[in-house]
Amino acid sequence: MNPADLRIVEVGPRDGLQNLSAFVATDRKTDLIRRLAACGIREIQTGAFVNPRAIPQFRDMKDVLAGVRSLQNDGVVLTTLVPNLQGARDAVAAGVDKLDFFFSVSRSHNLNNVRQTPQESIAALRQVLDEFKSNRGLAIRVNLATVFGCPFEGYLETAVILKYVEKTARLGVREITLCDTVGWGYPSQVEAILKGCLAAFPEVVFGVHLHNTRGLGLANALKAWETGIRVFDSAIGGLGGCPFAPGASGNVATEDLVFLFQSMGVSTGIDLDMVLDTASFLQGILPDTPLTSSLFRAGPPRKVPFGTEEGGKSDCVS
Ligand code: ZN
């Protein structure tokens, strides 16, 4: 297979499952992660090391990682989300290749989410880096939440975003993903913020984590691509979404993103048919959670024999 032109980071096992009230059994989580790897996805966010009382879905993280660590032999990078030093220690002990540290650039959202100010989160990040920077082979990505909008503070000034990118980059972090946590982003804004970041911090590899809550996920992804971004988070089936916003869809769906890029001739290294099979598997696990991805509902474009019922009625004129 040709080398991929971009990197898609599958976050479904984390972002997709974290809001589900029903616990997904450990063997189903590991089965899902294995199937995602078999699709050709080379980086998978397997869950989060956070307080299990806050998010009980991830109380089995150690067992999940034990069940999928053999994928590392095939070159699959296994990550987990961590908000602090304790989470990082637990993740490293469980054998991850990479830490996905996160905090919100909005003070209110960070206080609400992890009970820390952004400055306190940066202090925690420094602790994590101090403890693990000599740990050979361990990579650290920092995910900045609410970059494209905060439910408490609205749209943030670009200067605020750049301030936190700078504080993060100054600590030596070389991979930063900008997250549209609540799906407020729109293409011209995405372009402006990304251009500002890329110009100011050429040493950093930037990615985007987009939600399709208001239908602009793929438009934002395309704009990010055109601006020069080559790292994209996505979730199988478009799973996710805030439980307090009925009907809200979740992350940009992996299959929709792969379809977008493949149709443009961009190599993703990912087998679209296998992703759709994996989405069907996921729907089987979660029969009460309708998957929102367009490709899952409509399937890829395919021709049908002329004049058949399947081809549509002849009086469909528009
Ligand atoms: Zn998200």
PDB file of C-alpha atoms and ligand atoms in Angstrom:
ATOM      1  CA  MET A   1       0.000   0.000   0.000  1.00  0.00           C
ATOM      2  CA  ASN A   2       1.217   3.497  -0.760  1.00  0.00           C
ATOM      3  CA  PRO A   3       2.241   5.604   2.210  1.00  0.00           C
ATOM      4  CA  ALA A   4      -0.709   7.625   3.442  1.00  0.00           C
ATOM      5  CA  ASP A   5      -0.866  11.316   2.629  1.00  0.00           C
ATOM      6  CA  LEU A   6      -2.335  12.040   6.054  1.00  0.00           C
ATOM      7  CA  ARG A   7      -2.856  10.471   9.470  1.00  0.00           C
ATOM      8  CA  ILE A   8      -6.322   9.637  10.718  1.00  0.00           C
ATOM      9  CA  VAL A   9      -6.522   9.095  14.475  1.00  0.00           C
ATOM     10  CA  GLU A  10      -9.499   6.953  15.420  1.00  0.00           C
ATOM     11  CA  VAL A  11     -11.085   8.304  18.613  1.00  0.00           C
ATOM     12  CA  GLY A  12     -14.330   6.301  18.589  1.00  0.00           C
ATOM     13  CA  PRO A  13     -13.331   3.963  21.436  1.00  0.00           C
ATOM     14  CA  ARG A  14     -12.833   7.084  23.594  1.00  0.00           C
ATOM     15  CA  ASP A  15     -14.906  10.022  22.357  1.00  0.00           C
ATOM     16  CA  GLY A  16     -17.584   7.735  20.961  1.00  0.00           C
ATOM     17  CA  LEU A  17     -18.098   5.603  24.033  1.00  0.00           C
ATOM     18  CA  GLN A  18     -17.549   8.120  26.838  1.00  0.00           C
ATOM     19  CA  ASN A  19     -21.072   9.515  26.790  1.00  0.00           C
ATOM     20  CA  LEU A  20     -22.898   6.201  26.612  1.00  0.00           C
ATOM     21  CA  SER A  21     -24.747   5.412  29.811  1.00  0.00           C
ATOM     22  CA  ALA A  22     -24.533   1.661  29.216  1.00  0.00           C
ATOM     23  CA  PHE A  23     -21.203   0.006  29.925  1.00  0.00           C
ATOM     24  CA  VAL A  24     -19.688  -1.639  26.861  1.00  0.00           C
ATOM     25  CA  ALA A  25     -18.130  -4.967  27.795  1.00  0.00           C
ATOM     26  CA  THR A  26     -14.336  -5.131  27.725  1.00  0.00           C
ATOM     27  CA  ASP A  27     -14.175  -7.854  25.066  1.00  0.00           C
ATOM     28  CA  ARG A  28     -16.406  -5.807  22.790  1.00  0.00           C
ATOM     29  CA  LYS A  29     -14.161  -2.784  23.206  1.00  0.00           C
ATOM     30  CA  THR A  30     -11.086  -4.831  22.363  1.00  0.00           C
ATOM     31  CA  ASP A  31     -12.876  -6.430  19.408  1.00  0.00           C
ATOM     32  CA  LEU A  32     -13.802  -2.964  18.110  1.00  0.00           C
ATOM     33  CA  ILE A  33     -10.218  -1.699  18.460  1.00  0.00           C
ATOM     34  CA  ARG A  34      -8.845  -4.770  16.679  1.00  0.00           C
ATOM     35  CA  ARG A  35     -11.295  -4.339  13.811  1.00  0.00           C
ATOM     36  CA  LEU A  36     -10.377  -0.658  13.506  1.00  0.00           C
ATOM     37  CA  ALA A  37      -6.703  -1.601  13.284  1.00  0.00           C
ATOM     38  CA  ALA A  38      -7.505  -4.192  10.612  1.00  0.00           C
ATOM     39  CA  CYS A  39      -9.023  -1.385   8.499  1.00  0.00           C
ATOM     40  CA  GLY A  40      -5.551   0.148   8.228  1.00  0.00           C
ATOM     41  CA  ILE A  41      -5.942   2.774  10.952  1.00  0.00           C
ATOM     42  CA  ARG A  42      -2.500   3.285  12.500  1.00  0.00           C
ATOM     43  CA  GLU A  43      -3.330   5.350  15.589  1.00  0.00           C
ATOM     44  CA  ILE A  44      -6.214   4.576  17.942  1.00  0.00           C
ATOM     45  CA  GLN A  45      -7.289   6.445  21.053  1.00  0.00           C
ATOM     46  CA  THR A  46      -8.392   3.493  23.155  1.00  0.00           C
ATOM     47  CA  GLY A  47     -10.067   5.336  26.038  1.00  0.00           C
ATOM     48  CA  ALA A  48      -9.170   7.647  28.894  1.00  0.00           C
ATOM     49  CA  PHE A  49      -7.410   7.352  32.247  1.00  0.00           C
ATOM     50  CA  VAL A  50      -9.736   9.598  34.209  1.00  0.00           C
ATOM     51  CA  ASN A  51     -11.634   9.264  37.466  1.00  0.00           C
ATOM     52  CA  PRO A  52     -13.804   6.134  36.982  1.00  0.00           C
ATOM     53  CA  ARG A  53     -16.494   7.701  39.150  1.00  0.00           C
ATOM     54  CA  ALA A  54     -16.737  10.558  36.644  1.00  0.00           C
ATOM     55  CA  ILE A  55     -16.656   8.338  33.556  1.00  0.00           C
ATOM     56  CA  PRO A  56     -17.414   4.720  34.529  1.00  0.00           C
ATOM     57  CA  GLN A  57     -17.156   3.619  30.896  1.00  0.00           C
ATOM     58  CA  PHE A  58     -13.356   3.603  31.219  1.00  0.00           C
ATOM     59  CA  ARG A  59     -13.029   1.736  34.487  1.00  0.00           C
ATOM     60  CA  ASP A  60     -11.648  -1.254  32.536  1.00  0.00           C
ATOM     61  CA  MET A  61      -8.879   0.618  30.703  1.00  0.00           C
ATOM     62  CA  LYS A  62      -6.102  -1.654  31.974  1.00  0.00           C
ATOM     63  CA  ASP A  63      -7.907  -4.726  30.688  1.00  0.00           C
ATOM     64  CA  VAL A  64      -8.752  -3.055  27.378  1.00  0.00           C
ATOM     65  CA  LEU A  65      -5.100  -2.223  26.783  1.00  0.00           C
ATOM     66  CA  ALA A  66      -3.967  -5.675  27.853  1.00  0.00           C
ATOM     67  CA  GLY A  67      -6.352  -7.057  25.241  1.00  0.00           C
ATOM     68  CA  VAL A  68      -5.044  -4.972  22.343  1.00  0.00           C
ATOM     69  CA  ARG A  69      -1.351  -4.423  23.082  1.00  0.00           C
ATOM     70  CA  SER A  70      -0.311  -7.051  20.541  1.00  0.00           C
ATOM     71  CA  LEU A  71      -1.446  -4.575  17.858  1.00  0.00           C
ATOM     72  CA  GLN A  72       1.682  -2.573  18.692  1.00  0.00           C
ATOM     73  CA  ASN A  73       3.680  -5.322  16.972  1.00  0.00           C
ATOM     74  CA  ASP A  74       1.872  -4.388  13.755  1.00  0.00           C
ATOM     75  CA  GLY A  75       2.829  -0.733  14.096  1.00  0.00           C
ATOM     76  CA  VAL A  76      -0.465   0.456  15.555  1.00  0.00           C
ATOM     77  CA  VAL A  77       0.008   3.356  17.969  1.00  0.00           C
ATOM     78  CA  LEU A  78      -2.224   2.998  21.034  1.00  0.00           C
ATOM     79  CA  THR A  79      -3.070   6.160  22.925  1.00  0.00           C
ATOM     80  CA  THR A  80      -5.276   7.191  25.814  1.00  0.00           C
ATOM     81  CA  LEU A  81      -6.550  10.538  26.932  1.00  0.00           C
ATOM     82  CA  VAL A  82      -5.014  11.778  30.216  1.00  0.00           C
ATOM     83  CA  PRO A  83      -5.736  15.028  32.101  1.00  0.00           C
ATOM     84  CA  ASN A  84      -2.979  14.877  34.727  1.00  0.00           C
ATOM     85  CA  LEU A  85       0.122  13.119  36.063  1.00  0.00           C
ATOM     86  CA  GLN A  86      -1.818  10.304  37.728  1.00  0.00           C
ATOM     87  CA  GLY A  87      -3.626   9.530  34.478  1.00  0.00           C
ATOM     88  CA  ALA A  88      -0.303   9.583  32.622  1.00  0.00           C
ATOM     89  CA  ARG A  89       1.280   7.190  35.146  1.00  0.00           C
ATOM     90  CA  ASP A  90      -1.647   4.790  34.847  1.00  0.00           C
ATOM     91  CA  ALA A  91      -1.547   4.962  31.051  1.00  0.00           C
ATOM     92  CA  VAL A  92       2.187   4.333  30.841  1.00  0.00           C
ATOM     93  CA  ALA A  93       1.897   1.447  33.317  1.00  0.00           C
ATOM     94  CA  ALA A  94      -0.823  -0.047  31.097  1.00  0.00           C
ATOM     95  CA  GLY A  95       1.529   0.090  28.122  1.00  0.00           C
ATOM     96  CA  VAL A  96       0.360   2.897  25.827  1.00  0.00           C
ATOM     97  CA  ASP A  97       2.723   4.207  23.134  1.00  0.00           C
ATOM     98  CA  LYS A  98       1.460   7.724  23.359  1.00  0.00           C
ATOM     99  CA  LEU A  99      -0.253  10.056  25.805  1.00  0.00           C
ATOM    100  CA  ASP A 100      -3.072  12.296  24.636  1.00  0.00           C
ATOM    101  CA  PHE A 101      -2.900  15.025  27.273  1.00  0.00           C
ATOM    102  CA  PHE A 102      -5.804  17.441  27.134  1.00  0.00           C
ATOM    103  CA  PHE A 103      -7.035  20.692  28.551  1.00  0.00           C
ATOM    104  CA  SER A 104      -9.404  23.414  27.482  1.00  0.00           C
ATOM    105  CA  VAL A 105      -8.289  26.875  26.409  1.00  0.00           C
ATOM    106  CA  SER A 106     -11.515  28.160  27.950  1.00  0.00           C
ATOM    107  CA  ARG A 107     -11.123  28.647  31.685  1.00  0.00           C
ATOM    108  CA  SER A 108     -14.790  27.879  32.407  1.00  0.00           C
ATOM    109  CA  HIS A 109     -14.806  24.719  30.315  1.00  0.00           C
ATOM    110  CA  ASN A 110     -11.569  23.460  31.849  1.00  0.00           C
ATOM    111  CA  LEU A 111     -12.868  24.099  35.369  1.00  0.00           C
ATOM    112  CA  ASN A 112     -16.081  22.305  34.467  1.00  0.00           C
ATOM    113  CA  ASN A 113     -14.316  19.423  32.742  1.00  0.00           C
ATOM    114  CA  VAL A 114     -11.228  18.672  34.836  1.00  0.00           C
ATOM    115  CA  ARG A 115     -11.624  21.075  37.783  1.00  0.00           C
ATOM    116  CA  GLN A 116      -8.450  22.952  36.924  1.00  0.00           C
ATOM    117  CA  THR A 117      -7.700  26.301  35.376  1.00  0.00           C
ATOM    118  CA  PRO A 118      -5.840  26.113  32.046  1.00  0.00           C
ATOM    119  CA  GLN A 119      -2.750  27.360  33.882  1.00  0.00           C
ATOM    120  CA  GLU A 120      -3.029  24.489  36.368  1.00  0.00           C
ATOM    121  CA  SER A 121      -3.368  22.064  33.475  1.00  0.00           C
ATOM    122  CA  ILE A 122      -0.181  23.461  31.948  1.00  0.00           C
ATOM    123  CA  ALA A 123       1.556  22.891  35.290  1.00  0.00           C
ATOM    124  CA  ALA A 124       0.277  19.292  35.198  1.00  0.00           C
ATOM    125  CA  LEU A 125       1.542  18.942  31.630  1.00  0.00           C
ATOM    126  CA  ARG A 126       4.972  20.095  32.773  1.00  0.00           C
ATOM    127  CA  GLN A 127       4.937  17.395  35.469  1.00  0.00           C
ATOM    128  CA  VAL A 128       4.029  14.767  32.872  1.00  0.00           C
ATOM    129  CA  LEU A 129       6.793  15.907  30.547  1.00  0.00           C
ATOM    130  CA  ASP A 130       9.346  16.038  33.373  1.00  0.00           C
ATOM    131  CA  GLU A 131       8.517  12.503  34.423  1.00  0.00           C
ATOM    132  CA  PHE A 132       8.268  10.913  31.004  1.00  0.00           C
ATOM    133  CA  LYS A 133      10.406  12.870  28.560  1.00  0.00           C
ATOM    134  CA  SER A 134      13.298  10.482  29.091  1.00  0.00           C
ATOM    135  CA  ASN A 135      10.974   7.516  28.497  1.00  0.00           C
ATOM    136  CA  ARG A 136      12.205   6.443  25.082  1.00  0.00           C
ATOM    137  CA  GLY A 137       9.533   5.732  22.556  1.00  0.00           C
ATOM    138  CA  LEU A 138       6.722   7.427  24.480  1.00  0.00           C
ATOM    139  CA  ALA A 139       5.122  10.196  22.471  1.00  0.00           C
ATOM    140  CA  ILE A 140       2.959  12.987  23.835  1.00  0.00           C
ATOM    141  CA  ARG A 141       0.290  14.894  21.959  1.00  0.00           C
ATOM    142  CA  VAL A 142      -1.539  17.799  23.548  1.00  0.00           C
ATOM    143  CA  ASN A 143      -5.201  18.286  22.669  1.00  0.00           C
ATOM    144  CA  LEU A 144      -6.565  21.780  23.180  1.00  0.00           C
ATOM    145  CA  ALA A 145     -10.334  21.726  23.712  1.00  0.00           C
ATOM    146  CA  THR A 146     -12.920  24.428  22.872  1.00  0.00           C
ATOM    147  CA  VAL A 147     -10.534  26.118  20.419  1.00  0.00           C
ATOM    148  CA  PHE A 148     -13.387  26.776  17.995  1.00  0.00           C
ATOM    149  CA  GLY A 149     -16.036  27.670  20.570  1.00  0.00           C
ATOM    150  CA  CYS A 150     -16.959  27.202  24.218  1.00  0.00           C
ATOM    151  CA  PRO A 151     -20.506  26.664  25.530  1.00  0.00           C
ATOM    152  CA  PHE A 152     -19.753  28.957  28.501  1.00  0.00           C
ATOM    153  CA  GLU A 153     -17.566  31.653  26.961  1.00  0.00           C
ATOM    154  CA  GLY A 154     -18.570  31.662  23.287  1.00  0.00           C
ATOM    155  CA  TYR A 155     -16.027  32.128  20.516  1.00  0.00           C
ATOM    156  CA  LEU A 156     -12.578  32.821  21.928  1.00  0.00           C
ATOM    157  CA  GLU A 157     -10.131  35.395  20.618  1.00  0.00           C
ATOM    158  CA  THR A 158      -7.450  33.889  18.388  1.00  0.00           C
ATOM    159  CA  ALA A 159      -4.876  35.563  20.645  1.00  0.00           C
ATOM    160  CA  VAL A 160      -6.087  33.419  23.571  1.00  0.00           C
ATOM    161  CA  ILE A 161      -5.714  30.259  21.505  1.00  0.00           C
ATOM    162  CA  LEU A 162      -2.236  31.256  20.341  1.00  0.00           C
ATOM    163  CA  LYS A 163      -1.254  32.003  23.944  1.00  0.00           C
ATOM    164  CA  TYR A 164      -2.001  28.440  25.024  1.00  0.00           C
ATOM    165  CA  VAL A 165      -0.409  26.946  21.917  1.00  0.00           C
ATOM    166  CA  GLU A 166       2.718  28.932  22.757  1.00  0.00           C
ATOM    167  CA  LYS A 167       2.731  27.840  26.406  1.00  0.00           C
ATOM    168  CA  THR A 168       2.398  24.224  25.240  1.00  0.00           C
ATOM    169  CA  ALA A 169       5.030  24.459  22.507  1.00  0.00           C
ATOM    170  CA  ARG A 170       7.477  26.168  24.904  1.00  0.00           C
ATOM    171  CA  LEU A 171       7.432  23.036  27.034  1.00  0.00           C
ATOM    172  CA  GLY A 172       8.812  21.118  24.066  1.00  0.00           C
ATOM    173  CA  VAL A 173       5.558  19.578  22.819  1.00  0.00           C
ATOM    174  CA  ARG A 174       5.732  19.030  19.066  1.00  0.00           C
ATOM    175  CA  GLU A 175       2.260  17.671  18.371  1.00  0.00           C
ATOM    176  CA  ILE A 176      -0.844  19.711  19.149  1.00  0.00           C
ATOM    177  CA  THR A 177      -4.405  18.970  18.065  1.00  0.00           C
ATOM    178  CA  LEU A 178      -6.995  21.725  18.063  1.00  0.00           C
ATOM    179  CA  CYS A 179     -10.441  20.491  19.053  1.00  0.00           C
ATOM    180  CA  ASP A 180     -13.893  21.731  18.089  1.00  0.00           C
ATOM    181  CA  THR A 181     -15.285  20.165  21.240  1.00  0.00           C
ATOM    182  CA  VAL A 182     -18.879  21.351  20.877  1.00  0.00           C
ATOM    183  CA  GLY A 183     -19.125  21.701  17.096  1.00  0.00           C
ATOM    184  CA  TRP A 184     -19.235  25.481  16.788  1.00  0.00           C
ATOM    185  CA  GLY A 185     -16.479  25.742  14.193  1.00  0.00           C
ATOM    186  CA  TYR A 186     -17.029  27.033  10.651  1.00  0.00           C
ATOM    187  CA  PRO A 187     -14.666  26.990   7.690  1.00  0.00           C
ATOM    188  CA  SER A 188     -13.472  30.598   7.544  1.00  0.00           C
ATOM    189  CA  GLN A 189     -12.817  30.567  11.296  1.00  0.00           C
ATOM    190  CA  VAL A 190     -11.050  27.196  11.092  1.00  0.00           C
ATOM    191  CA  GLU A 191      -8.853  28.547   8.306  1.00  0.00           C
ATOM    192  CA  ALA A 192      -7.988  31.737  10.200  1.00  0.00           C
ATOM    193  CA  ILE A 193      -7.065  29.942  13.435  1.00  0.00           C
ATOM    194  CA  LEU A 194      -5.066  27.243  11.670  1.00  0.00           C
ATOM    195  CA  LYS A 195      -3.189  29.724   9.515  1.00  0.00           C
ATOM    196  CA  GLY A 196      -2.276  31.684  12.629  1.00  0.00           C
ATOM    197  CA  CYS A 197      -0.987  28.558  14.378  1.00  0.00           C
ATOM    198  CA  LEU A 198       0.914  27.170  11.394  1.00  0.00           C
ATOM    199  CA  ALA A 199       2.621  30.499  10.719  1.00  0.00           C
ATOM    200  CA  ALA A 200       3.607  31.121  14.340  1.00  0.00           C
ATOM    201  CA  PHE A 201       4.741  27.578  15.240  1.00  0.00           C
ATOM    202  CA  PRO A 202       6.296  25.878  12.206  1.00  0.00           C
ATOM    203  CA  GLU A 203       8.035  23.379  14.493  1.00  0.00           C
ATOM    204  CA  VAL A 204       4.690  21.940  15.683  1.00  0.00           C
ATOM    205  CA  VAL A 205       2.647  19.260  13.895  1.00  0.00           C
ATOM    206  CA  PHE A 206      -0.933  20.448  14.184  1.00  0.00           C
ATOM    207  CA  GLY A 207      -4.034  18.271  13.905  1.00  0.00           C
ATOM    208  CA  VAL A 208      -7.758  18.893  14.132  1.00  0.00           C
ATOM    209  CA  HIS A 209     -10.476  17.138  16.108  1.00  0.00           C
ATOM    210  CA  LEU A 210     -13.808  18.103  14.593  1.00  0.00           C
ATOM    211  CA  HIS A 211     -17.374  17.420  15.607  1.00  0.00           C
ATOM    212  CA  ASN A 212     -20.250  17.385  13.157  1.00  0.00           C
ATOM    213  CA  THR A 213     -22.773  18.693  15.670  1.00  0.00           C
ATOM    214  CA  ARG A 214     -24.001  21.420  13.330  1.00  0.00           C
ATOM    215  CA  GLY A 215     -23.276  19.735  10.030  1.00  0.00           C
ATOM    216  CA  LEU A 216     -19.989  21.499   9.231  1.00  0.00           C
ATOM    217  CA  GLY A 217     -17.588  18.737  10.214  1.00  0.00           C
ATOM    218  CA  LEU A 218     -16.506  17.730   6.709  1.00  0.00           C
ATOM    219  CA  ALA A 219     -16.498  21.320   5.447  1.00  0.00           C
ATOM    220  CA  ASN A 220     -14.147  22.181   8.295  1.00  0.00           C
ATOM    221  CA  ALA A 221     -12.001  19.100   7.588  1.00  0.00           C
ATOM    222  CA  LEU A 222     -11.659  20.066   3.942  1.00  0.00           C
ATOM    223  CA  LYS A 223     -10.706  23.610   4.881  1.00  0.00           C
ATOM    224  CA  ALA A 224      -8.159  22.261   7.380  1.00  0.00           C
ATOM    225  CA  TRP A 225      -6.666  20.052   4.660  1.00  0.00           C
ATOM    226  CA  GLU A 226      -6.445  22.996   2.272  1.00  0.00           C
ATOM    227  CA  THR A 227      -4.753  25.024   5.011  1.00  0.00           C
ATOM    228  CA  GLY A 228      -2.085  22.340   5.391  1.00  0.00           C
ATOM    229  CA  ILE A 229      -3.310  20.086   8.212  1.00  0.00           C
ATOM    230  CA  ARG A 230      -2.423  16.389   7.834  1.00  0.00           C
ATOM    231  CA  VAL A 231      -3.627  14.902  11.151  1.00  0.00           C
ATOM    232  CA  PHE A 232      -7.366  14.327  11.600  1.00  0.00           C
ATOM    233  CA  ASP A 233      -9.274  12.751  14.474  1.00  0.00           C
ATOM    234  CA  SER A 234     -12.495  10.915  13.621  1.00  0.00           C
ATOM    235  CA  ALA A 235     -14.843   8.361  15.159  1.00  0.00           C
ATOM    236  CA  ILE A 236     -16.271   5.239  13.589  1.00  0.00           C
ATOM    237  CA  GLY A 237     -19.958   5.698  12.786  1.00  0.00           C
ATOM    238  CA  GLY A 238     -19.852   9.368  13.800  1.00  0.00           C
ATOM    239  CA  LEU A 239     -20.395   8.162  17.340  1.00  0.00           C
ATOM    240  CA  GLY A 240     -20.340  10.651  20.162  1.00  0.00           C
ATOM    241  CA  GLY A 241     -22.178  13.833  20.886  1.00  0.00           C
ATOM    242  CA  CYS A 242     -23.204  15.587  24.025  1.00  0.00           C
ATOM    243  CA  PRO A 243     -25.841  13.672  26.014  1.00  0.00           C
ATOM    244  CA  PHE A 244     -27.488  16.989  26.915  1.00  0.00           C
ATOM    245  CA  ALA A 245     -28.067  17.969  23.283  1.00  0.00           C
ATOM    246  CA  PRO A 246     -30.686  15.625  21.828  1.00  0.00           C
ATOM    247  CA  GLY A 247     -30.036  14.766  18.192  1.00  0.00           C
ATOM    248  CA  ALA A 248     -26.525  16.155  18.226  1.00  0.00           C
ATOM    249  CA  SER A 249     -24.150  14.048  16.206  1.00  0.00           C
ATOM    250  CA  GLY A 250     -20.673  13.323  17.369  1.00  0.00           C
ATOM    251  CA  ASN A 251     -17.245  13.366  15.831  1.00  0.00           C
ATOM    252  CA  VAL A 252     -16.686  13.564  12.130  1.00  0.00           C
ATOM    253  CA  ALA A 253     -17.232   9.954  11.079  1.00  0.00           C
ATOM    254  CA  THR A 254     -14.175   7.971  10.045  1.00  0.00           C
ATOM    255  CA  GLU A 255     -15.952   6.521   7.007  1.00  0.00           C
ATOM    256  CA  ASP A 256     -17.149   9.961   5.849  1.00  0.00           C
ATOM    257  CA  LEU A 257     -13.662  11.400   6.246  1.00  0.00           C
ATOM    258  CA  VAL A 258     -12.040   8.492   4.399  1.00  0.00           C
ATOM    259  CA  PHE A 259     -14.610   8.834   1.602  1.00  0.00           C
ATOM    260  CA  LEU A 260     -13.949  12.565   1.334  1.00  0.00           C
ATOM    261  CA  PHE A 261     -10.193  12.129   1.014  1.00  0.00           C
ATOM    262  CA  GLN A 262     -10.280   9.060  -1.223  1.00  0.00           C
ATOM    263  CA  SER A 263     -12.634  10.834  -3.613  1.00  0.00           C
ATOM    264  CA  MET A 264     -10.023  13.625  -3.816  1.00  0.00           C
ATOM    265  CA  GLY A 265      -7.271  11.121  -4.624  1.00  0.00           C
ATOM    266  CA  VAL A 266      -5.678  11.535  -1.195  1.00  0.00           C
ATOM    267  CA  SER A 267      -4.259   8.268   0.177  1.00  0.00           C
ATOM    268  CA  THR A 268      -5.473   7.453   3.685  1.00  0.00           C
ATOM    269  CA  GLY A 269      -4.107   3.907   3.954  1.00  0.00           C
ATOM    270  CA  ILE A 270      -7.549   2.866   5.203  1.00  0.00           C
ATOM    271  CA  ASP A 271      -9.938   0.353   3.605  1.00  0.00           C
ATOM    272  CA  LEU A 272     -13.340   2.064   3.338  1.00  0.00           C
ATOM    273  CA  ASP A 273     -15.347  -1.154   2.955  1.00  0.00           C
ATOM    274  CA  MET A 274     -13.761  -2.548   6.105  1.00  0.00           C
ATOM    275  CA  VAL A 275     -14.548   0.655   7.983  1.00  0.00           C
ATOM    276  CA  LEU A 276     -18.192   0.285   6.939  1.00  0.00           C
ATOM    277  CA  ASP A 277     -18.176  -3.346   8.081  1.00  0.00           C
ATOM    278  CA  THR A 278     -16.755  -2.167  11.396  1.00  0.00           C
ATOM    279  CA  ALA A 279     -19.506   0.447  11.668  1.00  0.00           C
ATOM    280  CA  SER A 280     -22.064  -2.351  11.167  1.00  0.00           C
ATOM    281  CA  PHE A 281     -20.355  -4.313  13.923  1.00  0.00           C
ATOM    282  CA  LEU A 282     -20.522  -1.254  16.180  1.00  0.00           C
ATOM    283  CA  GLN A 283     -24.208  -0.742  15.404  1.00  0.00           C
ATOM    284  CA  GLY A 284     -24.763  -4.361  16.429  1.00  0.00           C
ATOM    285  CA  ILE A 285     -23.106  -3.648  19.793  1.00  0.00           C
ATOM    286  CA  LEU A 286     -25.157  -0.458  20.256  1.00  0.00           C
ATOM    287  CA  PRO A 287     -28.608  -1.194  18.778  1.00  0.00           C
ATOM    288  CA  ASP A 288     -30.213   1.697  20.682  1.00  0.00           C
ATOM    289  CA  THR A 289     -27.710   4.297  19.448  1.00  0.00           C
ATOM    290  CA  PRO A 290     -28.321   5.033  15.755  1.00  0.00           C
ATOM    291  CA  LEU A 291     -25.044   5.809  14.019  1.00  0.00           C
ATOM    292  CA  THR A 292     -25.134   9.154  12.248  1.00  0.00           C
ATOM    293  CA  SER A 293     -22.503   8.780   9.547  1.00  0.00           C
ATOM    294  CA  SER A 294     -23.695   9.519   6.011  1.00  0.00           C
ATOM    295  CA  LEU A 295     -21.716   6.670   4.438  1.00  0.00           C
ATOM    296  CA  PHE A 296     -23.080   4.168   6.932  1.00  0.00           C
ATOM    297  CA  ARG A 297     -26.656   5.178   6.145  1.00  0.00           C
ATOM    298  CA  ALA A 298     -26.324   5.588   2.363  1.00  0.00           C
ATOM    299  CA  GLY A 299     -23.384   3.329   1.501  1.00  0.00           C
ATOM    300  CA  PRO A 300     -20.695   4.249  -0.994  1.00  0.00           C
ATOM    301  CA  PRO A 301     -21.749   5.291  -4.508  1.00  0.00           C
ATOM    302  CA  ARG A 302     -22.522   2.262  -6.666  1.00  0.00           C
ATOM    303  CA  LYS A 303     -24.301   1.683  -9.914  1.00  0.00           C
ATOM    304  CA  VAL A 304     -27.442  -0.454 -10.126  1.00  0.00           C
ATOM    305  CA  PRO A 305     -28.987  -2.069 -13.205  1.00  0.00           C
ATOM    306  CA  PHE A 306     -31.070   0.385 -15.232  1.00  0.00           C
ATOM    307  CA  GLY A 307     -34.841   0.032 -14.962  1.00  0.00           C
ATOM    308  CA  THR A 308     -34.916  -1.789 -11.648  1.00  0.00           C
ATOM    309  CA  GLU A 309     -36.778  -0.782  -8.537  1.00  0.00           C
ATOM    310  CA  GLU A 310     -33.419  -0.291  -6.871  1.00  0.00           C
ATOM    311  CA  GLY A 311     -32.476   2.302  -9.473  1.00  0.00           C
ATOM    312  CA  GLY A 312     -35.385   4.519  -8.564  1.00  0.00           C
ATOM    313  CA  LYS A 313     -38.633   5.468 -10.237  1.00  0.00           C
ATOM    314  CA  SER A 314     -38.463   7.083 -13.677  1.00  0.00           C
ATOM    315  CA  ASP A 315     -40.496  10.023 -12.491  1.00  0.00           C
ATOM    316  CA  CYS A 316     -37.737  11.166 -10.144  1.00  0.00           C
ATOM    317  CA  VAL A 317     -36.795  14.273 -12.103  1.00  0.00           C
ATOM    318  CA  SER A 318     -34.826  16.282  -9.607  1.00  0.00           C
TER     319      SER A 318
HETATM  320 ZN    ZN B   1     -14.430  15.289  20.850  1.00  0.00          ZN
END
